[in-house]
Coordinates of C-alpha atoms in Angstrom, one line a residue:
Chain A
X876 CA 38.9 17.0 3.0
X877 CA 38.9 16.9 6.5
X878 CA 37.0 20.5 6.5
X879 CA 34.6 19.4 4.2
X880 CA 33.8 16.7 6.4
X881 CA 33.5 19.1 9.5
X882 CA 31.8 21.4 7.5
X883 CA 29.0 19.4 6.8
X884 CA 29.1 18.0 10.4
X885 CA 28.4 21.1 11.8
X886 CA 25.5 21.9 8.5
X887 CA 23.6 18.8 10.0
X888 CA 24.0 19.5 13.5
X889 CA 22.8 23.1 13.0
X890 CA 19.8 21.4 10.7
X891 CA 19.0 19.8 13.9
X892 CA 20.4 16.5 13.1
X893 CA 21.7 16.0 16.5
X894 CA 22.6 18.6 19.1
X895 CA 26.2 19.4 19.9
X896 CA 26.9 16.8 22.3
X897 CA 25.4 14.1 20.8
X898 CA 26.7 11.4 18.2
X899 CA 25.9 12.3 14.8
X900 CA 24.5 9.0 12.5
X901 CA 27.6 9.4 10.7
X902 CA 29.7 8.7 14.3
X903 CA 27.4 6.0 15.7
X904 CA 29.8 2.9 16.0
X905 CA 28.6 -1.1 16.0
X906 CA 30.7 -3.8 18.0
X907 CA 29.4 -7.3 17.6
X908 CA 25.8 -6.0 17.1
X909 CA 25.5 -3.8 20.0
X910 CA 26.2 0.0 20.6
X911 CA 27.6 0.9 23.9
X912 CA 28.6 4.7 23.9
X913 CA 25.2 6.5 24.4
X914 CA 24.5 8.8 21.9
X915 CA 24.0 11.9 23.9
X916 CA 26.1 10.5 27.0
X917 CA 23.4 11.3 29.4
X918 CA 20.4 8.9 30.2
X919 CA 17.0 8.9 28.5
X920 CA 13.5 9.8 29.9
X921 CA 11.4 6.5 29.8
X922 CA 8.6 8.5 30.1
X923 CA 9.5 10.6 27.1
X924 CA 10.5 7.0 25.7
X925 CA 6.9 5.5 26.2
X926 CA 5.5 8.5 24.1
X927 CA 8.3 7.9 21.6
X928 CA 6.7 4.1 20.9
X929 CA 3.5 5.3 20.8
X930 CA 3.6 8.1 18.6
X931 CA 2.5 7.7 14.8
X932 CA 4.8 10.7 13.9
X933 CA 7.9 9.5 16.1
X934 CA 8.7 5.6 16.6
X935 CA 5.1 4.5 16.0
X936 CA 6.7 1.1 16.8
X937 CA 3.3 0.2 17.5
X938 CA 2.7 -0.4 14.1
X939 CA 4.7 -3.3 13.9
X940 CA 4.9 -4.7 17.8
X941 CA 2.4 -5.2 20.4
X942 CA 3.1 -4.2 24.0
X943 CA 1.1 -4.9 26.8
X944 CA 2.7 -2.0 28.7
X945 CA 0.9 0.3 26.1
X946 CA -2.6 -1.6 26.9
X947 CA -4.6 1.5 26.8
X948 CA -3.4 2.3 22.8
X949 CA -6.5 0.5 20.7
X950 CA -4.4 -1.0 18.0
X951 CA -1.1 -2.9 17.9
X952 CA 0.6 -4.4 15.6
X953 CA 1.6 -8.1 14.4
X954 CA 4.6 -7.6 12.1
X955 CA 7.4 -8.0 14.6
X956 CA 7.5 -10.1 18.0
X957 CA 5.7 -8.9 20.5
X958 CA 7.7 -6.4 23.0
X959 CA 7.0 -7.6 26.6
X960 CA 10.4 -8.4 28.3
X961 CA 12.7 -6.9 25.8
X962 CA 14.5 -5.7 28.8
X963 CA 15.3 -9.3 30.2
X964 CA 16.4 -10.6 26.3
X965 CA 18.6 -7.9 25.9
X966 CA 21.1 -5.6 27.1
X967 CA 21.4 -1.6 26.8
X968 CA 24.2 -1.9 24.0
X969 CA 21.5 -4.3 22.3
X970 CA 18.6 -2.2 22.0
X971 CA 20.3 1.1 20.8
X972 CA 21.6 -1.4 18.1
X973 CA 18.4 -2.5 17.2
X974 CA 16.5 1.0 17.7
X975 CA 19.7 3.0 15.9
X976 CA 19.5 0.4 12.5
X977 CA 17.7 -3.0 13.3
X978 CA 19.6 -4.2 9.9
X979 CA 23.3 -4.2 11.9
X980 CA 21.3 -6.7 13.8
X981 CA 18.6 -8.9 11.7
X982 CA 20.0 -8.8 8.4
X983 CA 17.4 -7.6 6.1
X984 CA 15.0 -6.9 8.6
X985 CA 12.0 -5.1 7.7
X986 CA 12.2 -2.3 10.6
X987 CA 13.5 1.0 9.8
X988 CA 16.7 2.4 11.3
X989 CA 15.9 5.3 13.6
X990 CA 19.4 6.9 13.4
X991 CA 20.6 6.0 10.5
X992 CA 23.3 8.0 8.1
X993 CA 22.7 5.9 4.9
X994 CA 21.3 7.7 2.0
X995 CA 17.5 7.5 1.9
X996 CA 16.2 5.9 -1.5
X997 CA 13.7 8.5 -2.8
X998 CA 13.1 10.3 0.4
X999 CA 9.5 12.3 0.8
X1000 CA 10.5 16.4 0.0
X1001 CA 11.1 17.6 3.4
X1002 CA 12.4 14.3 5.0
X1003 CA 16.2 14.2 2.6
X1004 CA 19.0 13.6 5.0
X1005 CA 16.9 13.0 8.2
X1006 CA 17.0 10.6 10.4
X1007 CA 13.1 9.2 11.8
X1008 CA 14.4 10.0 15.6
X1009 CA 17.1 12.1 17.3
X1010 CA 19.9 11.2 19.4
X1011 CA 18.0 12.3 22.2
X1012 CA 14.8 10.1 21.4
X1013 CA 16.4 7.0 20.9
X1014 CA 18.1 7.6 24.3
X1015 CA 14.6 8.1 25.6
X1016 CA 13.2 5.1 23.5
X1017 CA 16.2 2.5 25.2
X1018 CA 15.2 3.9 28.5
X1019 CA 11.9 2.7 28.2
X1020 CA 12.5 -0.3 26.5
X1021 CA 15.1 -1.3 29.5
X1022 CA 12.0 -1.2 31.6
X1023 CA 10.1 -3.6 29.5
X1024 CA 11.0 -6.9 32.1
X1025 CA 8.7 -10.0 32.5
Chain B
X1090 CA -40.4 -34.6 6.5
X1091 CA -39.0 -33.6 3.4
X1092 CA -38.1 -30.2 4.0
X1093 CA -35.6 -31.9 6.9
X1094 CA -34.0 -33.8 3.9
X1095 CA -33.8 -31.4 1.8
X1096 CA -32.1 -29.4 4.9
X1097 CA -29.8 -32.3 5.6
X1098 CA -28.9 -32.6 2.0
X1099 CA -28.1 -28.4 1.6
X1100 CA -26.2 -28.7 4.9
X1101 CA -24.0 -31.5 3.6
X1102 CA -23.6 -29.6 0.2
X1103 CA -22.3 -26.7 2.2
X1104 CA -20.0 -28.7 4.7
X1105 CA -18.6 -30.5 1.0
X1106 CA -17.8 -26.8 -0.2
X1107 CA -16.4 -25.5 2.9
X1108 CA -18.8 -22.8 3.3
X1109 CA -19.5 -23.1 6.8
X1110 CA -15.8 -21.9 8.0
X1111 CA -16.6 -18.0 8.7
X1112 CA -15.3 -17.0 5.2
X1113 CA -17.6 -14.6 3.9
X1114 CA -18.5 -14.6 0.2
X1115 CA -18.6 -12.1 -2.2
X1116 CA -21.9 -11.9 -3.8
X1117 CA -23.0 -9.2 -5.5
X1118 CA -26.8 -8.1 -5.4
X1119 CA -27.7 -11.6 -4.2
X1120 CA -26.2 -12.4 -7.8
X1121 CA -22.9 -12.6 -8.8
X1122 CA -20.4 -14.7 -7.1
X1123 CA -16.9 -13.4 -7.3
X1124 CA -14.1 -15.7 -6.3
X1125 CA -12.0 -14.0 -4.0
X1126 CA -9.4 -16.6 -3.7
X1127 CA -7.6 -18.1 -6.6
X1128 CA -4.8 -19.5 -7.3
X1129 CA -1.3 -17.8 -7.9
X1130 CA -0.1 -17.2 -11.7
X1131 CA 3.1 -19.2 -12.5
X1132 CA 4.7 -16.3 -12.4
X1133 CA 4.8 -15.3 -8.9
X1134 CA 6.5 -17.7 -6.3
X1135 CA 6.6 -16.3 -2.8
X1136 CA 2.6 -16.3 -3.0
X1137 CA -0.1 -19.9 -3.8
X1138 CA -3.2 -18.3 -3.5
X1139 CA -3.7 -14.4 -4.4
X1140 CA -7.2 -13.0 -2.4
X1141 CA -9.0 -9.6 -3.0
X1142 CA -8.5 -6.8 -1.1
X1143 CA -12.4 -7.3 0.1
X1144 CA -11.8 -10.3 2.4
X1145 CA -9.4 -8.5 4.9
X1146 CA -12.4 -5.4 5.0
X1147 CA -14.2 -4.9 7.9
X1148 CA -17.9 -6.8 7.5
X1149 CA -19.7 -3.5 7.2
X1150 CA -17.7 -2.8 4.1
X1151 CA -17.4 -5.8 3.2
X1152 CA -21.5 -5.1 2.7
X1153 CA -21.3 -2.1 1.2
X1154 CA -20.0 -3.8 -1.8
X1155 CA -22.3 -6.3 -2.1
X1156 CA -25.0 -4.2 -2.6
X1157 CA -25.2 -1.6 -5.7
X1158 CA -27.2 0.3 -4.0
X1159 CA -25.4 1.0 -0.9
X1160 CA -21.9 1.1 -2.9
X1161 CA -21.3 4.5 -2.7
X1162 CA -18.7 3.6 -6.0
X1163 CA -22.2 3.8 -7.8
X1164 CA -22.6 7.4 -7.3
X1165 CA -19.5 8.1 -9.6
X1166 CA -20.3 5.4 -12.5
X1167 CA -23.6 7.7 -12.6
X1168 CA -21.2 10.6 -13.4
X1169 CA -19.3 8.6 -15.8
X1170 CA -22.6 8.0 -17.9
X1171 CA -23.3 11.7 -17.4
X1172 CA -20.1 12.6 -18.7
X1173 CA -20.1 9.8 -21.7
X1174 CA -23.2 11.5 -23.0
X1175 CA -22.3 15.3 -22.9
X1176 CA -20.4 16.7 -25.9
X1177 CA -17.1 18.4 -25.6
X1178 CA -14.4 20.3 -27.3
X1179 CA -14.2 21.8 -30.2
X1180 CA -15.2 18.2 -32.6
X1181 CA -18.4 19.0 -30.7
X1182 CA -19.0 15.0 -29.8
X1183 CA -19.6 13.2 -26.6
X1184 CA -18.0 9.8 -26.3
X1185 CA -21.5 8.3 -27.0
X1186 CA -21.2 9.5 -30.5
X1187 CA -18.9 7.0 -31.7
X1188 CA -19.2 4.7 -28.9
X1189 CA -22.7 3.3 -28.5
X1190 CA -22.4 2.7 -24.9
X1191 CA -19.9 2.1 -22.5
X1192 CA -21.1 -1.8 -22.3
X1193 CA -18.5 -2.2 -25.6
X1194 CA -15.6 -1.8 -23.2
X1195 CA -15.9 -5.0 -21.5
X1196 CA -13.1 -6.5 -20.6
X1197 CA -11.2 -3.3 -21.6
X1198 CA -10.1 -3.1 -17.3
X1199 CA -9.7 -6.5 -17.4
X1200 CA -6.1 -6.5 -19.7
X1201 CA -4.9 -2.9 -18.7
X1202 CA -2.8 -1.7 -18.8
X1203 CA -1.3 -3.2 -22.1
X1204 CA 1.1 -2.2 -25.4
X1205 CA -0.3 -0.5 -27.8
X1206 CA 0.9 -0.4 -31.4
X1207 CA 3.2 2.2 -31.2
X1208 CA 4.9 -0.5 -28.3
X1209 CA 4.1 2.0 -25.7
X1210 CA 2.7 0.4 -22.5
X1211 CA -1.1 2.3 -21.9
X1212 CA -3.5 2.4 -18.8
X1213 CA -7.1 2.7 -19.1
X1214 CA -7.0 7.3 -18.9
X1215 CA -4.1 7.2 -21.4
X1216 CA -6.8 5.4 -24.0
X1217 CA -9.5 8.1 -23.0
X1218 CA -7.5 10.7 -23.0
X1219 CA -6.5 10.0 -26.8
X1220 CA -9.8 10.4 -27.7
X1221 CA -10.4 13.0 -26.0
X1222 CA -8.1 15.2 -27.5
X1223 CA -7.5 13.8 -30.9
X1224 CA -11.0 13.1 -31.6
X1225 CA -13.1 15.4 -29.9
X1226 CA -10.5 18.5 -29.8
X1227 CA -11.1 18.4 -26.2
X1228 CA -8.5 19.0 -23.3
X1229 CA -7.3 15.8 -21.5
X1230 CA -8.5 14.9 -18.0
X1231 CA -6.1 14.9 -14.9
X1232 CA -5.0 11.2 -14.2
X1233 CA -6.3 11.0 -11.0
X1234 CA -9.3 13.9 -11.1
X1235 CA -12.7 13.6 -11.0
X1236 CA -14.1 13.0 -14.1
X1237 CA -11.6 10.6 -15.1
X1238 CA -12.2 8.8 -12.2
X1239 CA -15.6 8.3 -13.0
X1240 CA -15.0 7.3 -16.1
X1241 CA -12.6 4.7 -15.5
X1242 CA -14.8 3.6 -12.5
X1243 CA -18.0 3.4 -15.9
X1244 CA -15.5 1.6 -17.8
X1245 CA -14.1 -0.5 -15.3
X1246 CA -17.5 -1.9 -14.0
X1247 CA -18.3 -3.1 -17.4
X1248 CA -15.4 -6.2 -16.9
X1249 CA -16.9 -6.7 -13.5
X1250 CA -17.1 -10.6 -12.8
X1251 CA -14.1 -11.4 -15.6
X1252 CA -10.6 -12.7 -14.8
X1253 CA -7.8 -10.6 -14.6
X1254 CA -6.0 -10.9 -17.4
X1255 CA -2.7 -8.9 -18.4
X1256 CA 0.0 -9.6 -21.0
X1257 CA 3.6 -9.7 -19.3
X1258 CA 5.6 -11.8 -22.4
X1259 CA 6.3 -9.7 -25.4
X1260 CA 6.3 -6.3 -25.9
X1261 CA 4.7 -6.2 -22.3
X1262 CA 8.3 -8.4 -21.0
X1263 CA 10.5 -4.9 -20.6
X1264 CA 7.7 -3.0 -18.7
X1265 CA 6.5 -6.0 -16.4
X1266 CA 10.2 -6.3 -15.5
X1267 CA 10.8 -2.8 -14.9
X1268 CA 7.4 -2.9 -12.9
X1269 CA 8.5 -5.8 -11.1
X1270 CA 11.8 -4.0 -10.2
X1271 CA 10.0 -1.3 -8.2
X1272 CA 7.9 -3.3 -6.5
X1273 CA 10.8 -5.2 -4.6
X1274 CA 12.8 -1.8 -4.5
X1275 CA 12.9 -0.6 -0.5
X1276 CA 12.3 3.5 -1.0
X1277 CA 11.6 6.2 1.5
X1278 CA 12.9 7.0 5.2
X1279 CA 11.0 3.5 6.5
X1280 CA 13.3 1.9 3.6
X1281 CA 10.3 -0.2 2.7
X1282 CA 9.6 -1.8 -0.4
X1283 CA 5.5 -2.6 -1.4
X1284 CA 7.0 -6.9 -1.2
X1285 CA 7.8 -6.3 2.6
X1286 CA 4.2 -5.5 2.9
X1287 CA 2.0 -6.9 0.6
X1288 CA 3.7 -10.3 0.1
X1289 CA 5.7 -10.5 3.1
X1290 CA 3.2 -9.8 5.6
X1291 CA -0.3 -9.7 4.2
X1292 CA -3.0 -10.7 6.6
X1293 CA -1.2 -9.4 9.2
X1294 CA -2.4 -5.9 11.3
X1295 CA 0.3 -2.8 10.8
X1296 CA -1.0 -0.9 13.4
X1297 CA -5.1 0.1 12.8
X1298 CA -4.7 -1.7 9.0
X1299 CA -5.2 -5.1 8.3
X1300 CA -2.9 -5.5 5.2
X1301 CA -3.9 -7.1 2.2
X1302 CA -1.7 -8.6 -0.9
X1303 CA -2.1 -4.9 -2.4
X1304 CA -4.2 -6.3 -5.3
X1305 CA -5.5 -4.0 -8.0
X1306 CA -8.4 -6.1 -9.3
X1307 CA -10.9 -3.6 -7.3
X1308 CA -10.1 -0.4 -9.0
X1309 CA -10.6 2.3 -9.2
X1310 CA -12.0 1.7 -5.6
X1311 CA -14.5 4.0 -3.4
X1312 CA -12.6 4.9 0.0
X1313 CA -14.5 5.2 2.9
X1314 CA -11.8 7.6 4.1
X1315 CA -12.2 10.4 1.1
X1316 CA -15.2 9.8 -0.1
X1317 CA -14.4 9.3 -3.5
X1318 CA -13.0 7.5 -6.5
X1319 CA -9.4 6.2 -5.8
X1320 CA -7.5 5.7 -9.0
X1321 CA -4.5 2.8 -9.0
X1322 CA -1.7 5.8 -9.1
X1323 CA -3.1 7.4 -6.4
X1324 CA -3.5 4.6 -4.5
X1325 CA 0.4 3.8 -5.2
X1326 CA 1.3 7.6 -4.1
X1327 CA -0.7 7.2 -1.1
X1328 CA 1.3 3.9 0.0
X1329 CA 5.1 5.7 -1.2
X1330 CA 4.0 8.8 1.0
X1331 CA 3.0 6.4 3.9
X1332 CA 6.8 5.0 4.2
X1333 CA 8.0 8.9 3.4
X1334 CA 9.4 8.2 -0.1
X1335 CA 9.0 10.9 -2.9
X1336 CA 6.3 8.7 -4.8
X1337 CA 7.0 8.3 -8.5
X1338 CA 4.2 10.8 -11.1
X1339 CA 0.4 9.7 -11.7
X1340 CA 0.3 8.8 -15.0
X1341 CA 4.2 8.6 -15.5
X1342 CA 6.4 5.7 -16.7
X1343 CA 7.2 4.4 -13.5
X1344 CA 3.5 3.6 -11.8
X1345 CA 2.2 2.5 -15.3
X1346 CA 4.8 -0.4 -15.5
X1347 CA 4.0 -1.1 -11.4
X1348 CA 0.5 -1.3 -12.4
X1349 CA 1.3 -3.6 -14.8
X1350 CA 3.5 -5.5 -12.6
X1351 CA 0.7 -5.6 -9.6
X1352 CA -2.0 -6.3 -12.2
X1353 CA -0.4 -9.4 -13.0
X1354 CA -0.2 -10.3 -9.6
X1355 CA -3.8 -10.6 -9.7
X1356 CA -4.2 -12.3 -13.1
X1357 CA -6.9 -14.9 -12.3
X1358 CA -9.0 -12.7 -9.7
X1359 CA -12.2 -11.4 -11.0
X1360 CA -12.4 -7.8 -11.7
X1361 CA -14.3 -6.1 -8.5
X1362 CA -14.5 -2.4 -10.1
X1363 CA -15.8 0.2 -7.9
X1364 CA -15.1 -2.0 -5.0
X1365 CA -15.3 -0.3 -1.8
X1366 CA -12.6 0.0 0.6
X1367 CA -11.6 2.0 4.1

């Protein structure tokens, strides 16, 4: 059993699930709606972060939020509250939460998990077993977002 | 002197009706009014009022529906006709042998898709199709491909202006539930049911697109996008693929009881059919 389990630890990390270092989906532990350990244990690029938001193929969190930081992007979103001064409203642990699987944190919510390990209902041929970011972008992603102050 | 009256008198008449707030109508060749707000059927409770797809367009195609001669939809009923007269298969008939012209079919979009005798739930191609190859000995048409399309587009236009009208009790009952079922299901990697966008948060912008209640009362639609005749299913595959979910097969079980299920959503909405769309 427990070789089975590394077995398909190390068949997802070589799928590119998450490099060696990081957290896998499976790993990623919630305490009281936050996630402290980083799941790469090094900090993220807020730069790579920005792109990460923007990006229709990556976060495209633009879809849902606005964010006045991303002023030069034509079209934002209304579905969720707008993003200026995440930062201040919450904390590191917070965010990685939210960005990792929102649901831990607004039951229900519409917003996808980013790093989740549930099964995917139906998944799109070429997307089974995936998660929509890697360890590494969400790190990125919570970088950025910790600069989003008011 | 009396034209000011008579000015006075329309402008009250249009305050009384509410036409003044920037709703735009739908009016068709200066013609035909279609409602594009009505109220909910019983049936639904998260939503009062269902609206057409048309109102949360952009104004420029918004106009190209107003207009049969700039709807490009048009170009494809042509084809339709085309097709309706030219013989095929080995019966060696065209549909306008039996059917004197496609005008009979009104209303026909207008309750698909229904239960037909053998209880099996039937969209609009699924009806054509039949005839196709058990009367005229000719192959069936794709569910989504071009000549079908125009046809159901011919067909569809022929209900244009009447209420949407499906049957959900009865033999319908196990089909609109199943429908119904999907529709709230979340699928994909964006673990998104069609509910968390078209009845959650219609009217709102997701990104570029300003989302609508995902009505069905326009189709098969003209897309400004492809350039051609949208079917329902394909419409349905585009939205699965959008939230990365392995969308269900055109012309399979599972989209004909969601098109029932969205149909009857719009039950009260007039039938738009080709309406034009981005």
């Amino acid at each position: 059993m427990y070789l089975k389990t590394m077995a398909t630890l190390a068949v997802l990390a070589s799928a590119g699930f998450a490099s060696a270092e990081s957290i896998s989906p499976q790993q990623v532990s919630f305490t009281d709606g936050a996630v402290p350990q980083s799941l790469t244990g090094e900090p993220g690029n807020p730069a790579e972060g920005r792109e990460v938001f923007a990006n229709r193929k990556l976060g495209n969190c633009l879809a849902c939020h606005a964010n006045e930081d991303l002023a030069e992007q034509a079209f934002h979103g209304q579905i969720g509250p707008m993003l200026d001064g995440v930062g201040d409203r919450w904390s590191e642990a917070e965010l990685r939460a939210i960005v990792v699987n929102a649901k831990e944190v607004f039951e229900g919510t519409i917003m996808p998990a980013f790093y989740n390990a549930r099964t995917i209902n139906r998944p799109l041929k070429g997307f089974e077993d995936k998660t929509i970011l890697s360890a590494q972008q969400v790190e990125d992603l919570v970088a950025y977002l910790m600069l989003l102050k008011e | 002197m009396k034209r000011i009256v008579l000015k006075g008198a329309a402008l009250a008449a249009l305050l009384a009706t509410g036409a003044l707030a920037e709703e735009p109508k739908l009016i068709i060749n200066g013609e035909i009014e279609l409602p594009t707000r009505v109220p909910a059927p019983s049936h639904m409770d998260a939503i009062d009022e269902i609206t057409s797809g048309w109102v949360y367009r952009t104004k420029e195609t918004q106009a190209l529906q107003m207009d049969d001669f700039d709807n490009p939809g048009m170009i494809f009923v042509d084809v339709g006709q085309e097709l309706f007269e030219t013989a095929e298969g080995d019966a060696g008939k065209a549909c306008a042998d039996c059917h004197e012209s496609a005008e009979e079919f009104a209303g026909l979009k207008a309750s698909m898709p229904r239960v037909n005798e053998e209880g099996e739930l039937e969209s609009m191609p699924d009806v054509i199709n039949e005839c196709r190859t058990e009367r005229m000995q000719a192959d069936a048409w794709k569910w989504s491909g071009p000549e079908m399309s125009a046809m159901t587009a011919l067909i569809s236009l022929q209900s244009r202006g009447m209420p949407v009208d499906v049957a959900i009790d009865g033999a319908a009952a196990p089909f609109w539930e199943q429908g119904k079922e999907i529709y709230y299901t979340r699928y994909g990697q964006l673990d998104l049911a069609c509910s968390n966008c078209h009845e959650n948060n219609y009217d709102m912008m997701i990104r570029a697109d300003h989302l609508s209640q995902g009505q069905t009362n326009g189709f098969p639609n003209y897309r400004l996008k492809n350039a051609k005749i949208n079917t329902v299913h394909g419409r349905f595959k585009g939205c699965m693929k959008n939230i990365r979910a392995q969308p269900f097969a055109e012309g399979g079980d599972e989209f004909k009881a969601l098109e029932l299920y969205v149909a009857s959503r719009g039950n009260g909405l007039p039938v738009e059919s080709p309406s034009v769309r981005n």
